[in-house]
PDB file of C-alpha atoms in Angstrom:
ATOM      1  CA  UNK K  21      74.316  97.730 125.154  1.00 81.00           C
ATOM      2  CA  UNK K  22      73.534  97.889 128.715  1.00 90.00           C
ATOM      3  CA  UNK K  23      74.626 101.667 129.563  1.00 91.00           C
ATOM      4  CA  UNK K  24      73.344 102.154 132.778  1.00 92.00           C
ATOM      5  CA  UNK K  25      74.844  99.388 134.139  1.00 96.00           C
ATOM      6  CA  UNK K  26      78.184  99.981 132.595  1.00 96.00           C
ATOM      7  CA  UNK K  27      77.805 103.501 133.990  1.00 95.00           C
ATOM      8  CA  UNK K  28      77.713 101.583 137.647  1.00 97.00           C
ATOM      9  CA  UNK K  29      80.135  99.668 136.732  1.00 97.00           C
ATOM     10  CA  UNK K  30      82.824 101.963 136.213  1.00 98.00           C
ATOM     11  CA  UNK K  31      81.849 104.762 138.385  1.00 97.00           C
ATOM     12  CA  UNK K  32      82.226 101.802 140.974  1.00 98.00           C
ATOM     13  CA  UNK K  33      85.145 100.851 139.689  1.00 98.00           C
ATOM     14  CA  UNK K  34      86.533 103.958 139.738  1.00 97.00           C
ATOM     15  CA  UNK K  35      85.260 104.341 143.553  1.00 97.00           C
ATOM     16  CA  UNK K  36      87.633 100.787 144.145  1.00 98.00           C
ATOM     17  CA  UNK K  37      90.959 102.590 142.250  1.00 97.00           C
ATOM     18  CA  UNK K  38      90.187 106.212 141.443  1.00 96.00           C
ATOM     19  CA  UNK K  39      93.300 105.843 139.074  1.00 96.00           C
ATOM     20  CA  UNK K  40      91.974 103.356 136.848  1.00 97.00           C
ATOM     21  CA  UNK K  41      92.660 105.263 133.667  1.00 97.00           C
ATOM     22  CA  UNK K  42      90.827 102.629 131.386  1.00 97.00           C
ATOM     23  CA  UNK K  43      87.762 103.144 133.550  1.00 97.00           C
ATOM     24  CA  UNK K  44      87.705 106.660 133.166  1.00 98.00           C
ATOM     25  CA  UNK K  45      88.436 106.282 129.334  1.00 97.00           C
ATOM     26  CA  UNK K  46      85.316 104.018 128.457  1.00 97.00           C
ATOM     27  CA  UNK K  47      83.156 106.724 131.222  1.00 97.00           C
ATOM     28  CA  UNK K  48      83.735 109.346 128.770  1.00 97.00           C
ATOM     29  CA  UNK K  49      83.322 107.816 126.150  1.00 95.00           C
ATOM     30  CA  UNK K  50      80.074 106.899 127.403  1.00 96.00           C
ATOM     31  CA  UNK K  51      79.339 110.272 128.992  1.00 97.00           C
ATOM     32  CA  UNK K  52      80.001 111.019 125.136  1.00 96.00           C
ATOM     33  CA  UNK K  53      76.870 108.994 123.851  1.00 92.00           C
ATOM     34  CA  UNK K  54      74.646 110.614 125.761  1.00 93.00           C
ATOM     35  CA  UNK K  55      75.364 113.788 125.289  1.00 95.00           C
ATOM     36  CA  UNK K  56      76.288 114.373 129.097  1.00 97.00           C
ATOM     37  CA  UNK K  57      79.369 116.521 127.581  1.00 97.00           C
ATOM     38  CA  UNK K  58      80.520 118.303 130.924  1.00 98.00           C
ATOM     39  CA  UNK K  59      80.675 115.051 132.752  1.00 97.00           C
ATOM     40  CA  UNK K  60      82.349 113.268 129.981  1.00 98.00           C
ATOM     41  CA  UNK K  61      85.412 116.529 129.508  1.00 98.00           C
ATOM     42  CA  UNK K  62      85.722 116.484 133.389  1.00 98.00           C
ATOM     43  CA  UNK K  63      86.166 112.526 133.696  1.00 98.00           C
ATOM     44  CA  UNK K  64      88.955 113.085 130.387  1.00 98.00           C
ATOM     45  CA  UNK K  65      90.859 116.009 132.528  1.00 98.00           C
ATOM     46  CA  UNK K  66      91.134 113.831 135.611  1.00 97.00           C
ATOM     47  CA  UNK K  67      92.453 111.231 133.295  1.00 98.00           C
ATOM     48  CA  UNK K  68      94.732 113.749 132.006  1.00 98.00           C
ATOM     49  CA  UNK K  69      96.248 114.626 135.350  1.00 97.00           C
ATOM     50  CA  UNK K  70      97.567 110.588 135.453  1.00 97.00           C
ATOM     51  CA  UNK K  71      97.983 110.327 131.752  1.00 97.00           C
ATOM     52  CA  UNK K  72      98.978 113.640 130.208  1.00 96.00           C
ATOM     53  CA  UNK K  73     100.332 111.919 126.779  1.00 95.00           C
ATOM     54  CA  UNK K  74      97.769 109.255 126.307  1.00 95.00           C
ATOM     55  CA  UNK K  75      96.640 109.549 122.838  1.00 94.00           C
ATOM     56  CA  UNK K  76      92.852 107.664 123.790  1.00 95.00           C
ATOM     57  CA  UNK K  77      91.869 110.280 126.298  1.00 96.00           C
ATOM     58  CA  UNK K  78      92.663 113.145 124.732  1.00 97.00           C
ATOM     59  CA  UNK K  79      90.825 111.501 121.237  1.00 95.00           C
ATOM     60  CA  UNK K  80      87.819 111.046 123.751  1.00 96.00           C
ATOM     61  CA  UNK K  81      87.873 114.206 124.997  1.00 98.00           C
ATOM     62  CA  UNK K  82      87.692 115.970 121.833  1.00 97.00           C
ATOM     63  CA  UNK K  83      84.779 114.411 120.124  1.00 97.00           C
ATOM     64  CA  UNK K  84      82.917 115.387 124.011  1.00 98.00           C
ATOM     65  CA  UNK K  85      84.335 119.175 123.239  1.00 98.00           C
ATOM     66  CA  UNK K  86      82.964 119.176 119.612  1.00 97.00           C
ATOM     67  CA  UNK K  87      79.988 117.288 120.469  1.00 97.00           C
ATOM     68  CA  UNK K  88      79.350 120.434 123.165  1.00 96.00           C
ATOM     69  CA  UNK K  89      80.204 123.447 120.445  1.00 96.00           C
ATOM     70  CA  UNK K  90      83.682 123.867 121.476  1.00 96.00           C
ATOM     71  CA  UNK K  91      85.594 123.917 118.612  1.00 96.00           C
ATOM     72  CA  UNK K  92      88.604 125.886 119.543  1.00 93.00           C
ATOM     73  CA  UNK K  93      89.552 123.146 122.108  1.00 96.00           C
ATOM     74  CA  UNK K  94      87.693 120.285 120.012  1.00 97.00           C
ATOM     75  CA  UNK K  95      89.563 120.849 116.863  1.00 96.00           C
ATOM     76  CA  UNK K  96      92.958 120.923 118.808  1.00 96.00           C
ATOM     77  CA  UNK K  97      92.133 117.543 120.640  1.00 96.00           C
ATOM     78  CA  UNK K  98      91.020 116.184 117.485  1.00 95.00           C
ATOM     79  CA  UNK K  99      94.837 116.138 115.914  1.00 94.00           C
ATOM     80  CA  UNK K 100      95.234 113.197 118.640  1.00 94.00           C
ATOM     81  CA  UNK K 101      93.597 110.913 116.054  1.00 91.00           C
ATOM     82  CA  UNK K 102      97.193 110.138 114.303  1.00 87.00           C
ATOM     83  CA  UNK K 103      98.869 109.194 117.376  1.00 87.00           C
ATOM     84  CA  UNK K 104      95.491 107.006 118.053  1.00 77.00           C
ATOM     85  CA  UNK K 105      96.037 105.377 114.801  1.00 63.00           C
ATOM     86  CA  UNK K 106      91.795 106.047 114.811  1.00 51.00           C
ATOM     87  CA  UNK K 107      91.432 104.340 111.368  1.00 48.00           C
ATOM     88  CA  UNK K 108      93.886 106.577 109.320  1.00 51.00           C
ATOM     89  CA  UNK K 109      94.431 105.890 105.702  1.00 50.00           C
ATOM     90  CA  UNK K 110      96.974 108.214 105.194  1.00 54.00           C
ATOM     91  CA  UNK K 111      99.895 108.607 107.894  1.00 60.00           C
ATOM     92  CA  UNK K 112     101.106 112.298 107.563  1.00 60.00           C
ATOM     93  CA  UNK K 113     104.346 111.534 109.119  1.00 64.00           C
ATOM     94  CA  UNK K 114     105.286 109.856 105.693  1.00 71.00           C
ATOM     95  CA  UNK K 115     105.411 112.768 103.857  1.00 80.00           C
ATOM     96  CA  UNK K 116     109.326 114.053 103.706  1.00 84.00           C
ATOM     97  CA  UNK K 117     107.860 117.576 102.996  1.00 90.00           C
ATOM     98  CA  UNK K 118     106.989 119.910 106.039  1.00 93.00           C
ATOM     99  CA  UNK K 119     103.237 120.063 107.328  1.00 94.00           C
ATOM    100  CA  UNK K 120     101.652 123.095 106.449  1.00 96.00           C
ATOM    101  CA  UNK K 121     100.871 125.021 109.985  1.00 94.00           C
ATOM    102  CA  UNK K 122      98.525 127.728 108.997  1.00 94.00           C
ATOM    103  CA  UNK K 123     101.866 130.273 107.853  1.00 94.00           C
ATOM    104  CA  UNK K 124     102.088 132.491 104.712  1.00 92.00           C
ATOM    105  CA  UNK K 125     102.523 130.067 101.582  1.00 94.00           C
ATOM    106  CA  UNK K 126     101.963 132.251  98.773  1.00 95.00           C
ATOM    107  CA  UNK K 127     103.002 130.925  95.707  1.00 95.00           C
ATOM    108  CA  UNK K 128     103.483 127.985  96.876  1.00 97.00           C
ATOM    109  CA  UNK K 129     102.200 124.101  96.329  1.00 97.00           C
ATOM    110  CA  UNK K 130      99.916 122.924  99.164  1.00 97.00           C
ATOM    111  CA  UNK K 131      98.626 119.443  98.924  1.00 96.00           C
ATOM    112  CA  UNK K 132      95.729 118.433 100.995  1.00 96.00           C
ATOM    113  CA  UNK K 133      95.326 114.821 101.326  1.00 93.00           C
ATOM    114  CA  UNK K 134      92.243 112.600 102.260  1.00 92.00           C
ATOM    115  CA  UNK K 135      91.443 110.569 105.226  1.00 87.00           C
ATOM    116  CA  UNK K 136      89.087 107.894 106.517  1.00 82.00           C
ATOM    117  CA  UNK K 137      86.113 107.320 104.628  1.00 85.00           C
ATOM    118  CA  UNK K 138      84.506 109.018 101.525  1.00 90.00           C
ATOM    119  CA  UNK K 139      81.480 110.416 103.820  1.00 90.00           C
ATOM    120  CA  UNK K 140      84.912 112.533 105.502  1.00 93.00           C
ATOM    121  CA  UNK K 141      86.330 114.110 102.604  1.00 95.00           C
ATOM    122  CA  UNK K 142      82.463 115.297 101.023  1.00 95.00           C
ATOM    123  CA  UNK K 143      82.120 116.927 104.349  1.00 95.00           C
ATOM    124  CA  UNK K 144      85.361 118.384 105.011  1.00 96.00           C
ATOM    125  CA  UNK K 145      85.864 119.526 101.645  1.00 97.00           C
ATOM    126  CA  UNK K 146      84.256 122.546 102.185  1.00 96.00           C
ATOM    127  CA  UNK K 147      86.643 123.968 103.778  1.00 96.00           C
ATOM    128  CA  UNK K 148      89.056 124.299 100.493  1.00 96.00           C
ATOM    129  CA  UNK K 149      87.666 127.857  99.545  1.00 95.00           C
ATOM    130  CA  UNK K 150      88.765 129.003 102.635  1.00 93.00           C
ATOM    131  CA  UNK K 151      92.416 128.176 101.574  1.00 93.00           C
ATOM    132  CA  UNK K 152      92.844 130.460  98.406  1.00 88.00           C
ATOM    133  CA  UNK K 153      93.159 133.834 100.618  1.00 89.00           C
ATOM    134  CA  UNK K 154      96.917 132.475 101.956  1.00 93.00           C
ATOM    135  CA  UNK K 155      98.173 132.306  97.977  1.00 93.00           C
ATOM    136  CA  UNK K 156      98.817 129.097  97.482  1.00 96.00           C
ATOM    137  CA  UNK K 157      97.792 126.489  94.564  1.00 97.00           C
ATOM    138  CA  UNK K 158      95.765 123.731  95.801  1.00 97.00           C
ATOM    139  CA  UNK K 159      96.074 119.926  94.848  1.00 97.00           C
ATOM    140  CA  UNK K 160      93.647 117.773  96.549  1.00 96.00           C
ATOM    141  CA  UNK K 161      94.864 113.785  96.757  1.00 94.00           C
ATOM    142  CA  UNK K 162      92.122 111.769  96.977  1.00 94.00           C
ATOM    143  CA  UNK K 163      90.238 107.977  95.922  1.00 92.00           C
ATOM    144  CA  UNK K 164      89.512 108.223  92.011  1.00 92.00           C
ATOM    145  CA  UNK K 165      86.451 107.665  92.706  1.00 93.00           C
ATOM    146  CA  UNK K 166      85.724 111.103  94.395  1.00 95.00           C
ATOM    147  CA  UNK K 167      88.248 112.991  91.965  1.00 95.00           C
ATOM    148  CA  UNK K 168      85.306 114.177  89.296  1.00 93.00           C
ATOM    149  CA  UNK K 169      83.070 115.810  92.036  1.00 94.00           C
ATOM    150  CA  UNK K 170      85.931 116.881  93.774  1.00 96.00           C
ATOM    151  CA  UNK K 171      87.647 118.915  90.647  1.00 95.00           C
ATOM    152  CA  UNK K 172      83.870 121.442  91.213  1.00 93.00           C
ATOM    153  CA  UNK K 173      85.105 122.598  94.225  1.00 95.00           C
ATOM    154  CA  UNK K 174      85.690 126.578  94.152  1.00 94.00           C
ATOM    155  CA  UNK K 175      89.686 126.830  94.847  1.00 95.00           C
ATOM    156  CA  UNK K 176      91.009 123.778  94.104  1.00 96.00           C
ATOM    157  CA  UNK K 177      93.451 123.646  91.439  1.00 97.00           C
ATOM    158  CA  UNK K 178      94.425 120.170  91.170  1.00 96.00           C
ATOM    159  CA  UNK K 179      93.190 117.073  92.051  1.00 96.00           C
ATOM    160  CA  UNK K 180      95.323 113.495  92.112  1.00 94.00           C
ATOM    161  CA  UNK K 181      94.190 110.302  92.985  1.00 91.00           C
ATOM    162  CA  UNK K 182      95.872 108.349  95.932  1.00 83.00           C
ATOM    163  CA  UNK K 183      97.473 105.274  94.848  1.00 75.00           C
ATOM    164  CA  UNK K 184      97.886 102.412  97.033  1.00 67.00           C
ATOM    165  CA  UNK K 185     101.231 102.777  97.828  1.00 64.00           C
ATOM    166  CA  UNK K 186     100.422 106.392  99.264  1.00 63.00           C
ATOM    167  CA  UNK K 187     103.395 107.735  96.668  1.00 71.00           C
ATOM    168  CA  UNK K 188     102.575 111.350  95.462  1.00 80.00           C
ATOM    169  CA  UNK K 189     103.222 111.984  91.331  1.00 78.00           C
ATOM    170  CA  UNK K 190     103.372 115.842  91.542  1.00 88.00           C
ATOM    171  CA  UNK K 191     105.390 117.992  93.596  1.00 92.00           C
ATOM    172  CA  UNK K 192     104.647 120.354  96.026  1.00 95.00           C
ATOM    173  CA  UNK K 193     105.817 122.477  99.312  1.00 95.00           C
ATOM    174  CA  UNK K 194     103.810 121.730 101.993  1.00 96.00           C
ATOM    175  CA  UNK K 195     100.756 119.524 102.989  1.00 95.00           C
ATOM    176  CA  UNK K 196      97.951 118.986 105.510  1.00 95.00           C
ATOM    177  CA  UNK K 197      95.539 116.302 106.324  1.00 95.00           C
ATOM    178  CA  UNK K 198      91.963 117.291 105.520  1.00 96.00           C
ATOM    179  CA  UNK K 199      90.349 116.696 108.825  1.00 96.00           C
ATOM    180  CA  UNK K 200      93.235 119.716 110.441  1.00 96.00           C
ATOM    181  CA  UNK K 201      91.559 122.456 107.882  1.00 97.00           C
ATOM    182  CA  UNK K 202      89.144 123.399 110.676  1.00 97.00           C
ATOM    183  CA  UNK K 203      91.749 123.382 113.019  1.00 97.00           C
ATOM    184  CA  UNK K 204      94.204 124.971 110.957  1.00 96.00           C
ATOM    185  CA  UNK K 205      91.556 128.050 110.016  1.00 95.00           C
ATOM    186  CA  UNK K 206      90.612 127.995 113.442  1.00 94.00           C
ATOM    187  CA  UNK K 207      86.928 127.126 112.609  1.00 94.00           C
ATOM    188  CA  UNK K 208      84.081 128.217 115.011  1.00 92.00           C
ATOM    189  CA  UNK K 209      80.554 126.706 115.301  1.00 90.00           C
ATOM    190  CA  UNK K 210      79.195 130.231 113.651  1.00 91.00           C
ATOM    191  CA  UNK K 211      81.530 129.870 110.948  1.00 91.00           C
ATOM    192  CA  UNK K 212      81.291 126.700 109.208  1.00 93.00           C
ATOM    193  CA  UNK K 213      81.861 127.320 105.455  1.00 92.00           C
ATOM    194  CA  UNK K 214      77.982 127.298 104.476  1.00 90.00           C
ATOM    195  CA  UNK K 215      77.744 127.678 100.901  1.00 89.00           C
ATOM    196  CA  UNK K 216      75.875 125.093  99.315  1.00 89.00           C
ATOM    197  CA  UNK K 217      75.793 123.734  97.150  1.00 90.00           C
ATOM    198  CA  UNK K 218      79.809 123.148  97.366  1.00 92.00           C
ATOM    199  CA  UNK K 219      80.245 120.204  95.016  1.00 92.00           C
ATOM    200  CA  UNK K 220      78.242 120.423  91.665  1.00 90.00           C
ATOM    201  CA  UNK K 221      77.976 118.476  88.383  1.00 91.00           C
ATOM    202  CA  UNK K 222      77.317 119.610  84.942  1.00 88.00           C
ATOM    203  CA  UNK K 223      74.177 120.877  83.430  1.00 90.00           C
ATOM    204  CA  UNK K 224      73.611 118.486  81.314  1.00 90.00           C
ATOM    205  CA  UNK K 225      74.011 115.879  84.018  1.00 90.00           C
ATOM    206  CA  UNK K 226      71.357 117.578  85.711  1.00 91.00           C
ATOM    207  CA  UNK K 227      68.911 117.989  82.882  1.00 91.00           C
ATOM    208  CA  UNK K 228      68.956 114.387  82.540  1.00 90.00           C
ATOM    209  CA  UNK K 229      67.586 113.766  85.639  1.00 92.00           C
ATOM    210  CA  UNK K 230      65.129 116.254  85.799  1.00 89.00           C
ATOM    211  CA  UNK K 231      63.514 115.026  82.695  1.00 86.00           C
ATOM    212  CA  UNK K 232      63.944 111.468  84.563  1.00 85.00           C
ATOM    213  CA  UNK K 233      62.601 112.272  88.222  1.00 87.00           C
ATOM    214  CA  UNK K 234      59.788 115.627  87.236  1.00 72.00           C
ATOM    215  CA  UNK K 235      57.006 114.155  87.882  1.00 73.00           C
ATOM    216  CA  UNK K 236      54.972 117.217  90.236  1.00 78.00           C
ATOM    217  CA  UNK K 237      55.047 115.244  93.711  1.00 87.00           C
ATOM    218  CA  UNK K 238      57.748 116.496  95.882  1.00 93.00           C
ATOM    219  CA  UNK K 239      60.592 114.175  95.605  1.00 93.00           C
ATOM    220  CA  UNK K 240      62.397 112.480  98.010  1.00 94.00           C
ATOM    221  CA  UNK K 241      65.281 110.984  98.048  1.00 94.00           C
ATOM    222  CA  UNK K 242      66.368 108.279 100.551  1.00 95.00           C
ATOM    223  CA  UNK K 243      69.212 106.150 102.037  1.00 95.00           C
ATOM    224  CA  UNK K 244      68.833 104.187 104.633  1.00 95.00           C
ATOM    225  CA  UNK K 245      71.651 102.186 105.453  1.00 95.00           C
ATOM    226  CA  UNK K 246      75.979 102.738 105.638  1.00 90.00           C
ATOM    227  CA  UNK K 247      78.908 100.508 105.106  1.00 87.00           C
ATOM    228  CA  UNK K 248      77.851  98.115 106.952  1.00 89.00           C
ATOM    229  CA  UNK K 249      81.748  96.846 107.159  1.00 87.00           C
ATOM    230  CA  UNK K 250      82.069 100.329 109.398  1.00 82.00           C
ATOM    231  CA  UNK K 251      82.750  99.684 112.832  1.00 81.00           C
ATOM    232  CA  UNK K 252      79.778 101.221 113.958  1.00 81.00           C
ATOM    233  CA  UNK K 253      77.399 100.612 111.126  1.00 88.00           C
ATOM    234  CA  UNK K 254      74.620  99.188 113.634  1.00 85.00           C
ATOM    235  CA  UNK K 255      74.619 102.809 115.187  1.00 85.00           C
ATOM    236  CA  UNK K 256      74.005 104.816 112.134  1.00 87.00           C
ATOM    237  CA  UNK K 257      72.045 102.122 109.708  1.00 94.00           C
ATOM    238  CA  UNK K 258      68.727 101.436 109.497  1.00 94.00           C
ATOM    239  CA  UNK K 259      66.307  99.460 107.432  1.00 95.00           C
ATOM    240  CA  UNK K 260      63.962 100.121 104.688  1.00 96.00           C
ATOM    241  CA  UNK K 261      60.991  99.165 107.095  1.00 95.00           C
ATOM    242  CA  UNK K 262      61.851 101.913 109.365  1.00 93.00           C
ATOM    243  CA  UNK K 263      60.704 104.777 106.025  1.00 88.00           C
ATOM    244  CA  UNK K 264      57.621 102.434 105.511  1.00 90.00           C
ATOM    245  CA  UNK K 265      55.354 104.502 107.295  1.00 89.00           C
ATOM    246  CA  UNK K 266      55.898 107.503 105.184  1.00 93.00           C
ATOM    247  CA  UNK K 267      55.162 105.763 102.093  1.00 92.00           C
ATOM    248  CA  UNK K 268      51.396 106.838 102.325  1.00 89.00           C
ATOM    249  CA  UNK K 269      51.821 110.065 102.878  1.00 91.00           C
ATOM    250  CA  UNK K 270      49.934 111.643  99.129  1.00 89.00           C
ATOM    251  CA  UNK K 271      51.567 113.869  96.938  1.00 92.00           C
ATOM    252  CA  UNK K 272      55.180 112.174  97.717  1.00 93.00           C
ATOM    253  CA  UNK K 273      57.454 110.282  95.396  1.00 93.00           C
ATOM    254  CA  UNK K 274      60.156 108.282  96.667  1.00 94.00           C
ATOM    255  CA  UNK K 275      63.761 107.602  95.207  1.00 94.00           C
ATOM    256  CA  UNK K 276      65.886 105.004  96.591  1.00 95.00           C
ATOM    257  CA  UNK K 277      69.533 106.128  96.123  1.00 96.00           C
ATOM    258  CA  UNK K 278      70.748 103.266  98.164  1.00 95.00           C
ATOM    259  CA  UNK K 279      73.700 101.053  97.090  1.00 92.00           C
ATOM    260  CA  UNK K 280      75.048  97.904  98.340  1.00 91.00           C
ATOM    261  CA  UNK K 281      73.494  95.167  99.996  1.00 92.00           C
ATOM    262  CA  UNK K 282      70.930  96.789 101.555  1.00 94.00           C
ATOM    263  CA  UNK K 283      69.503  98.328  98.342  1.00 94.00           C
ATOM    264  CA  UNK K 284      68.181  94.535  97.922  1.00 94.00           C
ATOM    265  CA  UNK K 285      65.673  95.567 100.660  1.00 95.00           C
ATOM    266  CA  UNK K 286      63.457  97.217  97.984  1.00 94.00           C
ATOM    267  CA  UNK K 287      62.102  94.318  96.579  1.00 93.00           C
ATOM    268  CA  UNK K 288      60.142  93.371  99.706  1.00 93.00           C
ATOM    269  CA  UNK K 289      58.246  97.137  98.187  1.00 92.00           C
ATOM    270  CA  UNK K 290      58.075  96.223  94.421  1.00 88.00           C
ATOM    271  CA  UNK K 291      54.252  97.095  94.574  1.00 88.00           C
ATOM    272  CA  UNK K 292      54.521 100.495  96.230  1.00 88.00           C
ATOM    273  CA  UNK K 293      53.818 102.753  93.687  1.00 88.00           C
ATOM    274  CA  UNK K 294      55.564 106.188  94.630  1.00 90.00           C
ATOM    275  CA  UNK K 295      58.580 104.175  95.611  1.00 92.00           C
ATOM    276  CA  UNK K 296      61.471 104.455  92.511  1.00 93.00           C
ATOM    277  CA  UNK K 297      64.506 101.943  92.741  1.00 94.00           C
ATOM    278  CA  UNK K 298      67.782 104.174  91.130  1.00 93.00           C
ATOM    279  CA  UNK K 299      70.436 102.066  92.388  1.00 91.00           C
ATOM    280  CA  UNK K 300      70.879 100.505  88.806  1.00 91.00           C
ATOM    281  CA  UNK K 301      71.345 103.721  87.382  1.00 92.00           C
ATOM    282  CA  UNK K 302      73.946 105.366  90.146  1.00 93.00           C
ATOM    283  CA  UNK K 303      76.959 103.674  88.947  1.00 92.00           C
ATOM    284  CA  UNK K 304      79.421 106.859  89.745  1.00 93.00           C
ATOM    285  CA  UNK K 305      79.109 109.197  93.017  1.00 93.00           C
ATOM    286  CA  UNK K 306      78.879 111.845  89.843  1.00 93.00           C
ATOM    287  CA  UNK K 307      75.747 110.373  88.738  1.00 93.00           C
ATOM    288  CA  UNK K 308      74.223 110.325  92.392  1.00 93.00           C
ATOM    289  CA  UNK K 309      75.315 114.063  92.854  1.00 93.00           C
ATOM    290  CA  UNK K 310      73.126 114.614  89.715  1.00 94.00           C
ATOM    291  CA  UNK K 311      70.480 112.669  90.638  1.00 93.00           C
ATOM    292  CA  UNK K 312      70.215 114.882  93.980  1.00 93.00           C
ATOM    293  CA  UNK K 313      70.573 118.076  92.124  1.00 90.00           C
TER     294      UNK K 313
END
């Protein structure tokens, strides 16, 4: 984790061989981190110029563009990611159906199919409404454990879960990854679909929970730490120590939504009061979705 001498490093490699591709990769991917976005998309388009096919630059470059606001470009760059291999779950080339590519497909069966992690597809699934206006029916495939929250969403039709083998039970005409919708609907930073809340849960779901967490403090709900099998867990996890300091602040109540391991943090905090443990009671990502309603 010593940036700014890797920084010297490969600038001074780069000053030995100003070719040294791998050099220039790991620069912008640094340039990347620190939000130095203009340095890291010129250091990818000189890398470019030597490697125009490289799947790992242009990957790089993309998350620099969308980092910076530049979705047009970003979103283009991103569709790298299969030839990358970044972590897919799904390979798109298996499908022997044509990929959708943004055409007329009224009437038609358009199945849009999950990628990486769980956090992906409750972000990107926002971007189903936008879908209904070219006519088609939509089946979502994704893990069963996402399918009930997933069946709320305005304009899907269908949802299936993925099975292990990747085989699809239904038919349809076309498909499309998730993570291309924004690409696909050409997606600007001023037009991110913005109507929350997208997913939902039923009423009485949500009743249940208000009876359980209306109290009259403003409540809070926290979660402090990821998968911590995720590659780069360390850089987005933190620890229940790190909210202590807000746990005298009057007038708050605190609910833990955390699962996993690190929900066992809590019982270094069994005597703070306005601290509430829920991770016994989230056993579906249904129930949590309630809970936050």
């Amino acid at each position: 984790d010593d940036y700014d001498r890797s920084r010297d490093c490969l600038l001074k490699a780069l000053g030995i061989e100003p070719s040294f591709v791998l050099a220039m990769i790991n620069l912008c991917e640094l340039y990347t981190r620190f939000n130095q976005v203009d340095e890291a998309i010129s250091v990818a388009d000189q890398a470019l110029k030597i490697a125009p096919n490289l799947a790992e630059i242009h990957w790089n470059r993309s998350l620099a563009l969308l980092k910076k606001g530049d979705y047009e470009a970003g979103w283009g760059e991103f569709e790298w990611r299969f030839a990358k291999g970044q972590n897919q779950t799904i390979d798109p080339e298996r499908y022997h159906q044509p990929r959708w590519g943004g055409e007329d497909i009224s009437g038609q069966k358009l199945l849009v199919h999950d990628e990486q992690g769980h956090g992906d597809t409750i972000q990107f699934i926002r971007f189903i409404p936008l879908l209904k206006k070219y006519g088609a029916t939509i089946i979502v495939q994704t893990k069963n454990t996402l399918i009930p929250i997933i069946k709320t969403v305005s304009g899907v039709d269908e949802v299936i879960e993925r099975e292990s083998d990747g085989n699809v039970q239904v038919s349809f005409d076309k498909h499309i990854p998730l993570l291309s919708l924004p690409n696909i609907l050409q997606c600007q930073l001023s037009t991110i679909p913005m109507s929350v809340p997208y997913l939902t849960v039923s009423d009485s779901q949500v009743q249940k929970w208000n009876e359980r967490i209306g109290n009259g403090d403003l409540s809070v709900g926290i979660v402090w730490a990821g998968n911590p099998d995720q590659l780069a867990d360390r850089n987005r996890s933190a620890t229940l120590s790190q909210f202590s300091a807000l746990f005298d602040i009057s007038g708050v109540r605190f609910y833990s939504l955390q699962k996993g391991a690190a929900a066992t943090q809590i019982k270094d905090y069994s005597d703070v009061e306005i601290l509430c443990d829920l991770e016994g009671e989230l056993s579906t990502y249904e129930e949590t979705a309630a809970a936050i309603m």
